[in-house]
CSV table of C-alpha atoms in Angstrom, one decimal:
chain,number,residue,atom,x,y,z
A,898,MET,CA,-14.3,-19.2,13.6
A,899,ILE,CA,-12.3,-16.4,14.0
A,900,GLU,CA,-13.9,-13.1,13.9
A,901,ILE,CA,-12.1,-10.0,12.2
A,902,ILE,CA,-13.3,-6.1,12.7
A,903,TYR,CA,-11.6,-3.9,10.7
A,904,PRO,CA,-11.8,-0.5,11.1
A,905,VAL,CA,-11.0,2.2,8.3
A,906,PRO,CA,-12.3,6.0,9.4
A,907,GLU,CA,-12.1,7.0,5.5
A,908,GLU,CA,-14.7,6.9,2.4
A,909,PHE,CA,-15.0,4.1,0.1
A,910,PRO,CA,-14.5,3.7,-2.8
A,911,ASP,CA,-10.8,5.4,-3.6
A,912,SER,CA,-8.2,4.4,-5.8
A,913,ARG,CA,-5.3,4.8,-3.6
A,914,ALA,CA,-2.9,2.1,-2.7
A,915,ARG,CA,-4.4,1.8,1.2
A,916,PHE,CA,-8.0,1.6,0.1
A,917,ILE,CA,-6.8,-1.1,-2.7
A,918,GLN,CA,-4.2,-3.2,-0.2
A,919,ILE,CA,-7.4,-2.8,2.9
A,920,ILE,CA,-9.8,-4.5,0.6
A,921,ASN,CA,-7.9,-7.2,-1.0
A,922,THR,CA,-6.7,-8.3,2.2
A,923,CYS,CA,-10.0,-7.8,3.6
A,924,HIS,CA,-11.8,-10.0,1.0
A,925,ALA,CA,-8.5,-13.0,0.8
A,926,LEU,CA,-9.0,-13.1,4.2
A,927,ALA,CA,-12.2,-14.2,3.7
A,928,LYS,CA,-12.1,-16.3,0.7
A,929,LYS,CA,-10.2,-18.4,3.8
A,930,GLY,CA,-12.8,-18.6,5.6
A,931,LEU,CA,-12.1,-15.8,8.6
A,932,ASN,CA,-16.1,-13.6,8.9
A,933,VAL,CA,-14.9,-10.2,8.0
A,934,ASN,CA,-16.3,-7.0,9.1
A,935,LEU,CA,-14.7,-3.6,7.5
A,936,ILE,CA,-15.9,-1.1,9.1
A,937,THR,CA,-15.7,1.7,6.9
A,938,GLY,CA,-17.1,5.1,5.4
A,939,ILE,CA,-18.4,4.6,1.9
A,940,LYS,CA,-19.1,7.8,-0.7
A,941,ARG,CA,-22.3,9.5,-1.3
A,942,GLY,CA,-24.1,7.4,-4.7
A,943,TYR,CA,-22.0,5.1,-3.2
A,944,LEU,CA,-23.8,1.2,-2.8
A,945,ILE,CA,-22.4,-1.8,-1.0
A,946,GLU,CA,-23.2,-2.9,-3.5
A,947,ASP,CA,-20.7,-0.9,-5.8
A,948,LEU,CA,-17.4,-1.4,-3.8
A,949,TYR,CA,-17.6,-4.8,-5.5
A,950,GLN,CA,-17.5,-3.2,-9.1
A,951,PHE,CA,-14.9,-0.4,-8.3
A,952,TYR,CA,-12.2,-3.0,-7.2
A,953,ASN,CA,-13.1,-5.7,-9.8
A,954,LEU,CA,-13.9,-8.0,-6.7
A,955,GLU,CA,-16.5,-11.2,-6.4
A,956,SER,CA,-19.0,-10.9,-3.5
A,957,CYS,CA,-18.0,-13.3,-0.7
A,958,GLU,CA,-20.4,-14.7,2.1
A,959,ASN,CA,-17.8,-13.7,4.5
A,960,PHE,CA,-17.3,-10.7,3.8
A,961,LYS,CA,-19.8,-7.7,5.3
A,962,ILE,CA,-18.8,-3.9,4.5
A,963,ILE,CA,-20.7,-1.4,6.1
A,964,ASN,CA,-20.9,2.0,6.2
A,965,LEU,CA,-20.7,4.1,9.5
A,966,PRO,CA,-20.3,8.3,8.7
A,967,VAL,CA,-17.4,9.9,8.9
A,968,LEU,CA,-17.2,13.3,8.5
A,969,ARG,CA,-15.4,14.9,5.5
A,970,LYS,CA,-16.0,18.3,3.2
A,971,GLN,CA,-13.8,19.7,0.4
A,972,LYS,CA,-14.8,22.8,0.0
A,973,LYS,CA,-13.3,25.7,-2.4
A,974,TYR,CA,-11.0,26.8,0.0
A,975,LEU,CA,-11.6,24.9,3.2
A,976,LYS,CA,-11.5,21.0,3.9
A,977,ILE,CA,-13.2,19.6,7.3
A,978,SER,CA,-12.4,16.5,8.6
A,979,TRP,CA,-13.3,15.1,11.7
A,980,ASN,CA,-12.2,11.3,13.5
A,981,GLY,CA,-14.0,11.5,16.3
A,982,LEU,CA,-18.1,10.9,14.4
A,983,PHE,CA,-16.6,8.1,13.5
A,984,TYR,CA,-14.6,6.6,16.3
A,985,LEU,CA,-18.1,7.3,18.2
A,986,PHE,CA,-20.0,4.9,16.3
A,987,PHE,CA,-17.6,2.4,15.9
A,988,LEU,CA,-17.5,2.5,20.1
A,989,LYS,CA,-21.4,1.9,18.6
A,990,PHE,CA,-21.6,-0.9,17.0
A,991,LEU,CA,-18.7,-2.7,19.0
A,992,PHE,CA,-20.8,-2.5,22.3
A,993,LYS,CA,-24.0,-3.8,20.4
A,994,ASN,CA,-22.1,-6.7,17.7
A,995,ILE,CA,-19.3,-7.9,19.3
A,996,LYS,CA,-18.8,-11.5,19.9
A,997,LYS,CA,-15.5,-11.4,21.7
A,998,GLN,CA,-14.6,-14.7,21.6
A,999,ASN,CA,-12.6,-15.3,18.3
A,1000,SER,CA,-12.9,-11.6,18.0
A,1001,VAL,CA,-10.5,-9.7,16.6
A,1002,ILE,CA,-9.5,-6.1,16.1
A,1003,PHE,CA,-7.0,-5.3,12.7
A,1004,LEU,CA,-5.9,-1.8,12.1
A,1005,ARG,CA,-4.1,0.2,10.4
A,1006,HIS,CA,-4.8,3.9,11.4
A,1007,VAL,CA,-2.5,5.1,14.4
A,1008,LYS,CA,-4.9,7.5,15.8
A,1009,LEU,CA,-7.8,5.5,15.6
A,1010,ALA,CA,-5.7,3.0,17.5
A,1011,ARG,CA,-5.0,5.2,20.2
A,1012,PHE,CA,-8.0,5.8,20.4
A,1013,LEU,CA,-9.4,2.0,21.2
A,1014,LEU,CA,-6.4,1.5,23.3
A,1015,ASN,CA,-8.4,3.5,26.4
A,1016,PHE,CA,-10.8,0.1,25.6
A,1017,LYS,CA,-9.7,-2.1,25.5
A,1018,LYS,CA,-9.5,-3.5,28.8
A,1019,PHE,CA,-13.1,-3.4,28.7
A,1020,PHE,CA,-13.8,-5.3,25.7
A,1021,LYS,CA,-11.3,-7.3,26.3
A,1022,ILE,CA,-9.7,-8.7,22.2
A,1023,PRO,CA,-6.9,-8.3,20.5
A,1024,MET,CA,-5.8,-5.9,18.5
A,1025,VAL,CA,-3.1,-6.3,15.7
A,1026,PHE,CA,-1.9,-3.3,14.3
A,1027,GLU,CA,-0.5,-2.7,10.5
A,1028,VAL,CA,2.7,-0.4,11.1
A,1029,HIS,CA,3.0,0.7,7.9
A,1030,GLU,CA,4.9,4.2,7.6
A,1031,ILE,CA,6.5,6.0,11.0
A,1032,PHE,CA,5.0,8.4,10.4
A,1033,TYR,CA,6.9,11.1,12.9
A,1034,LEU,CA,9.5,10.7,11.2
A,1035,ASN,CA,8.2,13.0,8.5
A,1036,ALA,CA,7.1,15.2,10.4
A,1037,PHE,CA,6.8,19.2,9.7
A,1038,ASN,CA,7.7,20.8,12.6
A,1039,LYS,CA,9.5,19.6,16.2
A,1040,LYS,CA,6.2,19.9,18.1
A,1041,LYS,CA,4.5,17.4,15.6
A,1042,GLN,CA,7.1,15.3,15.3
A,1043,ASN,CA,7.1,14.8,19.8
A,1044,TYR,CA,4.2,15.2,18.8
A,1045,LEU,CA,3.4,11.7,16.5
A,1046,LYS,CA,5.7,10.3,18.8
A,1047,LYS,CA,4.6,9.9,21.9
A,1048,ILE,CA,1.5,8.4,19.9
A,1049,GLU,CA,2.9,6.0,17.8
A,1050,GLU,CA,5.6,4.8,20.5
A,1051,SER,CA,2.0,3.4,22.6
A,1052,VAL,CA,-0.2,2.1,20.0
A,1053,TYR,CA,3.8,0.2,18.9
A,1054,ARG,CA,4.3,-1.3,22.7
A,1055,ASN,CA,0.4,-1.5,24.1
A,1056,MET,CA,-0.4,-3.7,21.2
A,1057,ASP,CA,-1.6,-7.3,21.2
A,1058,ILE,CA,0.5,-7.9,17.7
A,1059,LEU,CA,2.3,-5.5,14.5
A,1060,VAL,CA,2.3,-6.8,11.2
A,1061,CYS,CA,5.1,-4.7,9.3
A,1062,ILE,CA,5.0,-4.2,5.6
A,1063,SER,CA,9.2,-4.7,5.9
A,1064,ARG,CA,12.3,-5.3,7.9
A,1065,LYS,CA,12.8,-2.5,7.7
A,1066,LEU,CA,9.7,-0.9,9.7
A,1067,LYS,CA,10.7,-4.3,12.0
A,1068,GLU,CA,14.4,-4.0,13.0
A,1069,PHE,CA,13.2,0.8,13.2
A,1070,LEU,CA,10.6,-0.9,16.0
A,1071,ILE,CA,13.0,-2.6,17.7
A,1072,ASN,CA,16.0,-1.1,17.8
A,1073,ASN,CA,14.0,3.2,17.4
A,1074,LEU,CA,11.2,2.1,19.7
A,1075,GLY,CA,11.9,-0.4,21.8
A,1076,VAL,CA,8.8,-2.7,21.0
A,1077,ASP,CA,9.1,-6.5,21.8
A,1078,GLU,CA,10.6,-8.4,19.4
A,1079,LYS,CA,8.7,-11.0,19.5
A,1080,LYS,CA,5.7,-9.3,18.7
A,1081,ILE,CA,6.3,-8.2,15.3
A,1082,TYR,CA,5.4,-10.5,12.3
A,1083,VAL,CA,6.7,-10.1,9.2
A,1084,VAL,CA,4.0,-9.9,6.4
A,1085,HIS,CA,4.4,-8.0,3.0
A,1086,ASP,CA,2.0,-6.5,0.3
A,1087,GLY,CA,0.4,-8.4,-2.4
A,1088,VAL,CA,0.0,-8.8,-5.8
A,1089,ARG,CA,-4.5,-10.6,-6.8
A,1090,LYS,CA,-2.9,-13.7,-8.8
A,1091,GLU,CA,-5.2,-12.1,-12.0
A,1092,TRP,CA,-2.1,-10.0,-12.6
A,1093,PHE,CA,0.0,-13.3,-13.3
A,1094,GLU,CA,-1.4,-13.8,-16.0
A,1095,ILE,CA,-1.7,-10.6,-17.8
A,1096,GLU,CA,-1.2,-10.7,-22.4
A,1097,LYS,CA,1.8,-8.5,-23.4
A,1098,ASP,CA,1.4,-6.4,-26.8
A,1099,GLN,CA,5.4,-5.3,-27.2
A,1100,LYS,CA,3.8,-2.8,-30.5
A,1101,ASN,CA,4.7,0.1,-29.2
A,1102,SER,CA,6.5,-0.7,-26.1
A,1103,TYR,CA,7.2,1.5,-23.9
A,1104,ILE,CA,8.9,2.6,-20.3
A,1105,CYS,CA,6.0,2.6,-17.9
A,1106,TYR,CA,5.8,3.9,-14.0
A,1107,THR,CA,2.3,3.4,-12.0
A,1108,GLY,CA,0.5,4.9,-8.9
A,1109,SER,CA,1.6,8.1,-7.3
A,1110,LEU,CA,3.5,11.0,-8.4
A,1111,TYR,CA,4.7,12.0,-4.8
A,1112,LYS,CA,8.4,13.2,-4.6
A,1113,TRP,CA,10.2,10.7,-2.1
A,1114,LYS,CA,8.6,8.3,-4.8
A,1115,GLY,CA,12.1,9.1,-7.1
A,1116,ILE,CA,9.3,10.6,-10.3
A,1117,ASP,CA,11.1,13.5,-11.2
A,1118,ILE,CA,14.5,11.0,-11.2
A,1119,LEU,CA,13.1,9.3,-13.9
A,1120,ILE,CA,11.8,11.8,-16.0
A,1121,SER,CA,14.9,13.7,-16.1
A,1122,ALA,CA,16.4,9.3,-17.0
A,1123,MET,CA,15.0,10.8,-20.7
A,1124,LYS,CA,17.5,12.3,-21.5
A,1125,TYR,CA,19.6,9.7,-21.6
A,1126,LEU,CA,16.6,7.5,-23.8
A,1127,PRO,CA,17.0,9.1,-26.9
A,1128,ASN,CA,14.6,7.1,-28.6
A,1129,GLU,CA,12.5,5.9,-26.0
A,1130,LYS,CA,9.0,6.4,-24.9
A,1131,LEU,CA,8.0,7.1,-21.0
A,1132,VAL,CA,3.9,6.1,-19.8
A,1133,ILE,CA,3.7,7.6,-16.6
A,1134,VAL,CA,-0.2,6.5,-14.7
A,1135,GLY,CA,-1.7,8.4,-12.8
A,1136,GLY,CA,-2.9,11.4,-11.3
A,1137,GLY,CA,-2.4,13.9,-8.2
A,1138,ASN,CA,-1.9,17.0,-6.8
A,1139,ARG,CA,2.0,17.0,-8.7
A,1140,LEU,CA,0.6,16.4,-11.4
A,1141,ASN,CA,0.7,20.0,-13.4
A,1142,GLU,CA,4.2,20.6,-11.4
A,1143,LEU,CA,5.4,17.1,-13.0
A,1144,LYS,CA,4.1,18.1,-16.7
A,1145,GLU,CA,6.1,21.5,-16.0
A,1146,LEU,CA,9.6,19.6,-15.7
A,1147,VAL,CA,8.6,17.9,-18.9
A,1148,ILE,CA,8.6,20.9,-21.5
A,1149,LYS,CA,11.8,22.5,-18.7
A,1150,GLU,CA,13.7,19.1,-19.7
A,1151,ASN,CA,12.4,19.7,-23.8
A,1152,LEU,CA,11.0,16.1,-23.4
A,1153,ALA,CA,7.1,16.5,-24.5
A,1154,ASP,CA,8.3,14.2,-27.2
A,1155,LYS,CA,8.5,11.9,-24.8
A,1156,VAL,CA,7.0,11.8,-22.0
A,1157,ILE,CA,3.4,10.6,-21.2
A,1158,PHE,CA,0.4,11.8,-19.0
A,1159,THR,CA,-2.9,9.0,-18.6
A,1160,GLY,CA,-2.9,11.3,-15.3
A,1161,TYR,CA,-5.6,9.7,-13.1
A,1162,VAL,CA,-6.1,5.7,-14.2
A,1163,PRO,CA,-8.8,3.4,-12.0
A,1164,HIS,CA,-6.7,0.7,-11.3
A,1165,SER,CA,-8.4,-2.5,-12.2
A,1166,PHE,CA,-7.2,-0.6,-15.7
A,1167,ILE,CA,-4.2,-1.3,-15.0
A,1168,PRO,CA,-2.8,-5.0,-17.1
A,1169,LYS,CA,-3.6,-2.7,-19.7
A,1170,TYR,CA,-0.8,0.2,-20.0
A,1171,LEU,CA,1.6,-3.2,-18.7
A,1172,SER,CA,1.6,-5.6,-21.8
A,1173,LYS,CA,2.8,-2.9,-24.0
A,1174,ALA,CA,6.1,-1.3,-20.4
A,1175,LYS,CA,9.0,-3.2,-22.5
A,1176,VAL,CA,10.7,-1.4,-18.7
A,1177,ALA,CA,8.6,-1.2,-14.9
A,1178,VAL,CA,10.4,1.2,-13.1
A,1179,LEU,CA,10.9,1.5,-9.6
A,1180,PRO,CA,12.2,5.0,-9.4
A,1181,ASN,CA,11.4,5.6,-5.5
A,1182,ILE,CA,14.4,8.5,-3.9
A,1183,ALA,CA,16.3,7.1,-0.2
A,1184,GLU,CA,14.4,9.6,2.0
A,1185,GLY,CA,10.6,9.4,3.6
A,1186,PRO,CA,8.6,6.7,3.7
A,1187,SER,CA,11.1,4.8,1.2
A,1188,GLU,CA,12.6,4.1,3.6
A,1189,PHE,CA,10.0,1.6,5.0
A,1190,SER,CA,8.3,0.8,2.1
A,1191,SER,CA,5.9,-2.4,0.3
A,1192,PRO,CA,4.8,-0.7,-2.7
A,1193,LEU,CA,1.5,-2.8,-4.2
A,1194,LYS,CA,3.4,-2.1,-7.7
A,1195,LEU,CA,6.7,-4.0,-7.1
A,1196,PHE,CA,4.7,-7.1,-6.5
A,1197,GLU,CA,2.1,-6.5,-9.6
A,1198,TYR,CA,5.5,-5.5,-12.3
A,1199,MET,CA,7.2,-9.0,-11.0
A,1200,ALA,CA,3.6,-10.7,-11.7
A,1201,ALA,CA,3.1,-9.3,-14.9
A,1202,GLY,CA,6.2,-10.0,-16.2
A,1203,ILE,CA,8.4,-6.9,-16.5
A,1204,PRO,CA,11.5,-7.0,-16.4
A,1205,ILE,CA,12.3,-3.9,-13.4
A,1206,VAL,CA,14.8,-1.5,-13.0
A,1207,ALA,CA,14.7,-0.9,-9.6
A,1208,SER,CA,16.5,2.5,-6.7
A,1209,ASP,CA,19.2,0.2,-5.0
A,1210,LEU,CA,16.7,0.9,-1.8
A,1211,PRO,CA,17.5,-2.9,1.4
A,1212,VAL,CA,13.3,-2.0,1.1
A,1213,PHE,CA,13.8,-3.3,-2.1
A,1214,ARG,CA,17.3,-5.6,-1.2
A,1215,GLU,CA,14.5,-7.3,0.9
A,1216,ILE,CA,12.6,-9.1,-2.2
A,1217,LEU,CA,15.0,-9.0,-5.0
A,1218,LYS,CA,18.5,-8.8,-5.7
A,1219,ASN,CA,20.4,-7.8,-8.4
A,1220,ASN,CA,21.4,-8.8,-11.6
A,1221,GLU,CA,18.4,-12.0,-10.9
A,1222,SER,CA,14.8,-10.0,-10.7
A,1223,ALA,CA,15.3,-6.7,-11.1
A,1224,ILE,CA,18.2,-4.2,-12.2
A,1225,PHE,CA,18.8,-2.3,-9.5
A,1226,PHE,CA,20.5,1.0,-9.7
A,1227,GLU,CA,21.8,4.3,-7.2
A,1228,ALA,CA,18.7,5.2,-6.2
A,1229,GLY,CA,19.0,9.8,-7.2
A,1230,ASN,CA,21.0,8.8,-10.3
A,1231,ALA,CA,18.8,10.1,-13.4
A,1232,GLU,CA,21.9,8.9,-15.6
A,1233,ALA,CA,22.0,5.7,-13.8
A,1234,LEU,CA,18.2,5.1,-13.4
A,1235,ALA,CA,18.9,4.8,-17.9
A,1236,ASN,CA,22.3,2.8,-18.0
A,1237,GLY,CA,19.8,0.3,-15.6
A,1238,ILE,CA,17.4,0.9,-18.5
A,1239,LYS,CA,19.4,0.1,-21.5
A,1240,GLN,CA,21.2,-2.4,-20.2
A,1241,ILE,CA,16.9,-4.8,-20.0
A,1242,LEU,CA,17.0,-2.9,-24.0
A,1243,ASN,CA,20.0,-4.1,-24.8
A,1244,SER,CA,19.2,-7.7,-23.6
A,1245,GLU,CA,17.4,-10.3,-24.4
A,1246,ASP,CA,18.6,-13.2,-22.0
A,1247,LEU,CA,18.6,-11.0,-19.7
A,1248,VAL,CA,14.8,-9.5,-20.4
A,1249,LYS,CA,13.6,-13.5,-20.0
A,1250,LYS,CA,16.2,-14.6,-17.0
A,1251,LEU,CA,14.7,-11.3,-14.3
A,1252,ILE,CA,10.5,-11.6,-15.4
A,1253,ASN,CA,10.9,-16.2,-14.5
A,1254,ASN,CA,12.5,-14.7,-11.5
A,1255,ALA,CA,10.9,-12.2,-10.5
A,1256,LYS,CA,8.0,-14.6,-10.9
A,1257,LYS,CA,8.2,-17.2,-10.1
A,1258,ILE,CA,9.2,-15.2,-6.8
A,1259,ALA,CA,5.7,-13.6,-6.9
A,1260,GLN,CA,4.2,-16.3,-5.6
A,1261,ASN,CA,5.0,-15.8,-2.9
A,1262,TYR,CA,3.5,-12.5,-2.3
A,1263,THR,CA,-0.3,-12.8,-3.1
A,1264,TYR,CA,-3.0,-12.0,-1.6
A,1265,GLU,CA,-4.2,-15.3,-0.5
A,1266,LYS,CA,-0.5,-16.2,0.7
A,1267,ARG,CA,-1.2,-13.3,2.7
A,1268,ALA,CA,-4.0,-13.9,4.4
A,1269,VAL,CA,-2.1,-17.1,5.3
A,1270,LYS,CA,0.6,-15.9,7.0
A,1271,ILE,CA,-2.9,-13.4,9.3
A,1272,TYR,CA,-5.0,-15.5,9.7
A,1273,GLU,CA,-2.1,-17.3,11.0
A,1274,ILE,CA,-0.9,-14.5,13.4
A,1275,CYS,CA,-4.2,-14.0,14.5
A,1276,LEU,CA,-5.1,-18.5,15.3
A,1277,ASN,CA,-2.3,-17.9,17.8
A,1278,LEU,CA,-4.4,-14.6,19.4
A,1279,THR,CA,-7.5,-16.4,19.7
A,1280,ASN,CA,-6.7,-20.2,19.9
A,1281,ALA,CA,-9.9,-20.4,17.5
A,1282,GLU,CA,-10.3,-24.5,16.0
């Protein structure tokens, strides 16, 4: 039986997308029959059992969550973080517990991967790295950019296998970093089966966005689009550092009676908000991580049966088709976004077509389907039966 060792030098539980994706991927792999060890930190006050409840998961015999020390201290004016402590304890774990036969180390933290490459010849265990973005492209200065590029080139060229969450990422690795195409697989993100069963409640329905509030997510554009939608309300489900900044933007645009912020909401509560959504929006702007992003919300919107208006970006075109499974608009154009929303609001036939087509497509992007693809990759690496 294949054993997956998945080290994460951060602390669970956390409601951010990467934590949701990691634990759901691990759980699906375990349900598929692999032995999965999620090696991570656990926040003070939580037990391992609490993580299952936090993410609304059933316990699984093949899935073990192993707690290692993570140094993360947040003072009022000081943040202390040192990954070295986790790295050393993880090495100790490998020395004591590793079974070289049929084992795979699965990674998505680039600096941890670079560290572990130093011991690759010793452990002789295949390593898989899941690529979610190209970090050096978003560096603040040339020195940082060169530093990160050197790390990423080393990791991507020396891993046994790379799993990319979009075809755009695969193309970038081949064309810009000289990575061998034969060792790159594309496995998009996924959605849990329960999201297909969300019951709709269209009383007092609204336009909806769920998730983080980073600038590149395009929330500012979505807010501005509400100026062109006088009879509609927008509900933004999510919190973060920009929440107050966006609230100020709403006041500045005289939209306080049209835009509602929920603040932070546990991921398990999001279906309740989606049940009342008449339109769901992916308003990403054409810069930063948007070029490669495969957001969880895309698949959640599709599975929940909500008509989607999305920025016309290549990464969204990998999954969606304009006027068939979503309405595309020019990224960064608030009026075009509003017009896309109006298209949906003005046509019941279009709504039905978009929902039905998107739901069919989403069936191919469940965590169970994701686990099958990763299992096949690991099977080829280990020659396990």
